[in-house]
Amino acid sequence: MQILITGGTGLIGRQLCKALLAEGHELTVLSRNPASVPVKCGAAVHALGSLAEWRPDMTFDAVINLAGEPIIDKSWTAQRKQALWASRVTLTEELVRRIAAANHKPTVLLSGSAVGYYGNRGDVMLDEAADAGKDFAAQLCKAWEDAARVAESVGVRVCLLRTAPVLSNDGGLLGRMLPPFRLGLGARLGDGKQWMSWVHMQDYVAMVLRLLHDPDAAGPYNMAAPQPVTNAEFTATLAAALHRPALFVAPALLLELSMGERASLLLEGQRALPGKMAAAQYRFAFTNLADALRDLLGK
Ligand SMILES: NC(=O)c1ccc[n+]([C@@H]2O[C@H](COP(=O)([O-])OP(=O)(O)OC[C@H]3O[C@@H](n4cnc5c(N)ncnc54)[C@H](OP(=O)(O)O)[C@@H]3O)[C@@H](O)[C@H]2O)c1
């Protein structure tokens, strides 16, 4: 297949490119820095510097849409919120316009979202039928999904990847957590009762491939392992995997004062379950957090 990937240079995109190249697909990655694409994604991968370069005579059989400014790195000023919105919602609207205008339309669009779609729901177990939350991150995901779903009106199969924090030995959540935890400075966040869904990169990539190839797959998918944990459990499990103590607590008030609204990403959570993946008989390689961490930290 000819596949267009936005955000293909990112943490998930790079692993996905590797897996798709191994299946023999021809890849094009949209990047603001097209020269970096062959370096990050593979020498054989083509680059598009902007969606305006997608001419109607270019053929893509599938589109995977992962682009987005990092959500946790910087303070959520009005300007930052606009950048988070534009890099996901506005970009997806433009992408869908290009899909609709293409002479040869892709059969499938796999488009990004996050378990943050559900907002802060305490202990409620969330499958794909649950409603969207009301906070900024939830409304961002909802608008991102709504923009992607417009492609259904031109006959494209659309899957929405409600992604849990992806555990990888190459950055992301673990990349941020490992330095303090390795020094024995790991800390529970607030009361530690907030749920943390997670997924091992290997399962994430395998699930994306499944959704790409399964003609019956459509709509939202919780891209999360079946055993989410609380923050306290995550903290203890990571510390144990590193043979370090985790005796500290980062007080909620301190996080709120230093991070503002963005602290909700750390102090609130979702207990998301992969209902539709389970129904599709997907067999997770990693269902248990300790096993996933042992695998990643051993590499
Ligand atoms: N990793 C996770 O745990 C996780 C969890 C939930 C949801 N997600 C979502 O899944 C997607 C992929 O995640 P990731 O961890 O691979 O992200 P990442 O490493 O931050 O990569 C995102 C990619 O998006 C592109 N991008 C960033 N800002 C952009 C902008 N202003 N305009 C256009 N493109 C821009 C970048 O490509 P160029 O620099 O090449 O342009 C970058 O490689 C993201 O949208 C993220 O929100 C990830």
Coordinates of C-alpha atoms in Angstrom, one line a residue, residues 95-293:
L95 CA -6.1 16.7 5.6
V96 CA -9.7 15.6 5.1
R97 CA -10.2 18.3 2.5
R98 CA -7.2 16.9 0.6
I99 CA -8.6 13.3 1.0
A100 CA -12.0 14.5 -0.4
A101 CA -10.3 16.2 -3.4
A102 CA -8.0 13.2 -4.3
N103 CA -8.7 11.4 -7.6
H104 CA -7.9 8.1 -5.8
K105 CA -9.3 8.3 -2.3
P106 CA -7.6 6.3 0.5
T107 CA -9.8 3.5 1.8
V108 CA -8.9 4.2 5.4
L109 CA -8.0 7.1 7.7
L110 CA -6.6 6.2 11.1
S111 CA -6.6 9.4 13.1
G112 CA -5.2 10.4 16.5
S113 CA -7.0 11.1 19.7
A114 CA -6.3 10.2 23.3
V115 CA -8.0 8.6 26.4
G116 CA -8.1 12.2 27.6
Y117 CA -11.2 12.4 25.4
Y118 CA -13.2 11.1 28.4
G119 CA -12.1 13.9 30.8
N120 CA -11.7 13.2 34.5
R121 CA -14.0 10.3 35.4
G122 CA -12.7 9.0 38.7
D123 CA -13.1 5.2 39.1
V124 CA -15.6 4.8 36.2
M125 CA -14.5 2.1 33.7
L126 CA -14.5 3.7 30.3
D127 CA -15.2 1.8 27.1
E128 CA -15.6 3.5 23.7
A129 CA -19.3 4.2 24.3
A130 CA -18.5 6.7 27.1
D131 CA -19.1 10.4 26.5
A132 CA -16.5 13.1 25.9
G133 CA -15.4 15.2 28.9
K134 CA -15.7 18.9 29.2
D135 CA -12.1 20.1 29.9
F136 CA -9.7 21.5 27.4
A137 CA -7.9 18.2 26.6
A138 CA -11.2 16.4 26.2
Q139 CA -12.7 19.0 23.9
L140 CA -9.5 19.1 21.9
C141 CA -9.8 15.3 21.3
K142 CA -13.5 15.6 20.5
A143 CA -12.9 18.3 17.9
W144 CA -9.9 16.3 16.5
E145 CA -12.1 13.2 16.1
D146 CA -15.0 15.2 14.7
A147 CA -12.7 16.7 12.0
A148 CA -11.5 13.2 11.0
R149 CA -15.0 11.7 10.9
V150 CA -15.9 14.1 8.1
A151 CA -13.9 11.7 5.8
E152 CA -16.6 9.1 6.3
S153 CA -18.9 11.3 4.2
V154 CA -16.7 10.6 1.2
G155 CA -16.6 6.9 1.8
V156 CA -13.4 6.6 3.8
R157 CA -13.3 4.1 6.7
V158 CA -12.3 6.1 9.7
C159 CA -10.7 4.7 13.0
L160 CA -10.1 7.0 15.9
L161 CA -7.1 6.1 18.0
R162 CA -8.0 7.0 21.6
T163 CA -4.4 6.6 22.8
A164 CA -3.3 5.9 26.3
P165 CA 0.3 7.0 27.4
V166 CA 2.5 4.8 25.2
L167 CA 5.4 3.2 27.1
S168 CA 8.6 3.1 25.1
N169 CA 12.3 3.0 25.8
D170 CA 12.8 5.9 23.4
G171 CA 11.1 8.9 25.2
G172 CA 7.5 9.9 25.9
L173 CA 6.1 9.3 29.5
L174 CA 8.8 6.9 30.5
G175 CA 11.5 9.2 29.1
R176 CA 10.2 12.0 31.4
M177 CA 9.8 9.7 34.5
L178 CA 13.0 7.7 34.4
P179 CA 15.6 10.3 35.3
P180 CA 14.1 11.2 38.7
F181 CA 13.0 7.6 39.4
R182 CA 16.6 6.3 38.7
L183 CA 17.9 8.7 41.3
G184 CA 15.4 7.4 43.8
L185 CA 13.4 10.6 43.6
G186 CA 10.2 9.1 42.1
A187 CA 7.1 10.6 43.5
R188 CA 3.4 9.8 43.7
L189 CA 1.4 12.7 42.2
G190 CA -1.2 14.2 44.5
D191 CA -3.2 11.5 46.4
G192 CA -2.2 8.9 43.7
K193 CA -5.7 7.7 43.3
Q194 CA -6.1 9.0 39.7
W195 CA -6.2 6.2 37.1
M196 CA -3.4 5.9 34.5
S197 CA -4.1 3.9 31.4
W198 CA -1.0 2.8 29.5
V199 CA 0.0 0.7 26.5
H200 CA 3.3 -0.9 25.5
M201 CA 4.6 0.5 22.2
Q202 CA 4.7 -3.1 20.7
D203 CA 1.0 -3.5 21.3
Y204 CA 0.2 0.0 20.1
V205 CA 1.9 -0.6 16.8
A206 CA 0.4 -4.1 16.4
M207 CA -3.1 -2.6 17.1
V208 CA -2.6 0.1 14.5
L209 CA -1.6 -2.5 11.9
R210 CA -4.7 -4.5 12.8
L211 CA -7.0 -1.4 12.3
L212 CA -5.3 -0.7 9.0
H213 CA -5.9 -4.1 7.6
D214 CA -9.3 -5.0 9.1
P215 CA -12.0 -3.8 6.7
D216 CA -14.6 -4.0 9.5
A217 CA -12.7 -1.8 11.9
A218 CA -14.3 1.7 12.3
G219 CA -15.0 4.4 14.9
P220 CA -13.2 4.9 18.2
Y221 CA -10.8 2.5 19.7
N222 CA -9.3 2.7 23.2
M223 CA -5.6 2.1 22.5
A224 CA -4.9 1.0 26.0
A225 CA -3.8 -2.2 27.9
P226 CA -6.6 -4.0 29.7
Q227 CA -5.2 -3.4 33.2
P228 CA -4.9 0.3 33.9
V229 CA -3.4 1.2 37.3
T230 CA -3.7 4.1 39.7
N231 CA -0.9 6.7 39.8
A232 CA 0.2 5.3 43.2
E233 CA 0.4 1.8 41.7
F234 CA 2.3 3.1 38.6
T235 CA 4.8 4.9 40.9
A236 CA 5.4 1.8 43.0
T237 CA 5.7 -0.5 40.0
L238 CA 8.2 1.7 38.2
A239 CA 10.3 2.2 41.3
A240 CA 10.3 -1.6 42.0
A241 CA 11.3 -2.3 38.4
L242 CA 14.3 0.0 38.9
H243 CA 15.0 -1.3 42.4
R244 CA 14.7 2.2 43.8
P245 CA 12.5 3.6 46.5
A246 CA 9.7 6.0 45.7
L247 CA 9.1 7.7 49.0
F248 CA 8.0 11.1 47.9
V249 CA 4.7 12.8 47.1
A250 CA 4.4 15.7 44.7
P251 CA 1.5 17.7 46.4
A252 CA -1.4 18.5 44.1
L253 CA -1.3 22.2 45.2
L254 CA 2.4 22.5 44.2
L255 CA 1.7 20.9 40.8
E256 CA -1.3 23.2 40.3
L257 CA 0.7 26.3 41.2
S258 CA 3.6 25.4 39.0
M259 CA 1.7 24.0 36.0
G260 CA -1.7 25.7 36.1
E261 CA -4.5 24.0 34.1
R262 CA -2.0 21.6 32.6
A263 CA -1.6 19.9 36.0
S264 CA -4.9 18.1 35.2
L265 CA -2.9 15.8 32.9
L266 CA -1.1 14.5 35.9
L267 CA -3.7 14.8 38.7
E268 CA -6.7 13.5 36.8
G269 CA -7.0 10.3 34.8
Q270 CA -9.0 7.8 32.9
R271 CA -9.7 4.1 33.6
A272 CA -10.0 3.3 29.9
L273 CA -10.5 -0.3 28.8
P274 CA -9.9 -1.7 25.3
G275 CA -13.4 -2.9 24.8
K276 CA -13.5 -3.0 21.0
M277 CA -10.0 -4.4 20.7
A278 CA -11.0 -7.2 23.1
A279 CA -14.1 -7.8 21.0
A280 CA -11.9 -8.0 17.9
Q281 CA -10.0 -10.8 19.7
Y282 CA -6.7 -8.7 19.8
R283 CA -4.3 -10.5 22.1
F284 CA -2.1 -8.1 24.0
A285 CA 1.6 -9.0 24.4
F286 CA 1.6 -6.9 27.6
T287 CA -1.4 -6.8 29.9
N288 CA 0.4 -6.2 33.1
L289 CA 2.4 -3.0 33.9
A290 CA 5.3 -4.8 35.7
D291 CA 5.9 -7.1 32.7
A292 CA 5.8 -4.2 30.3
L293 CA 8.3 -2.2 32.3

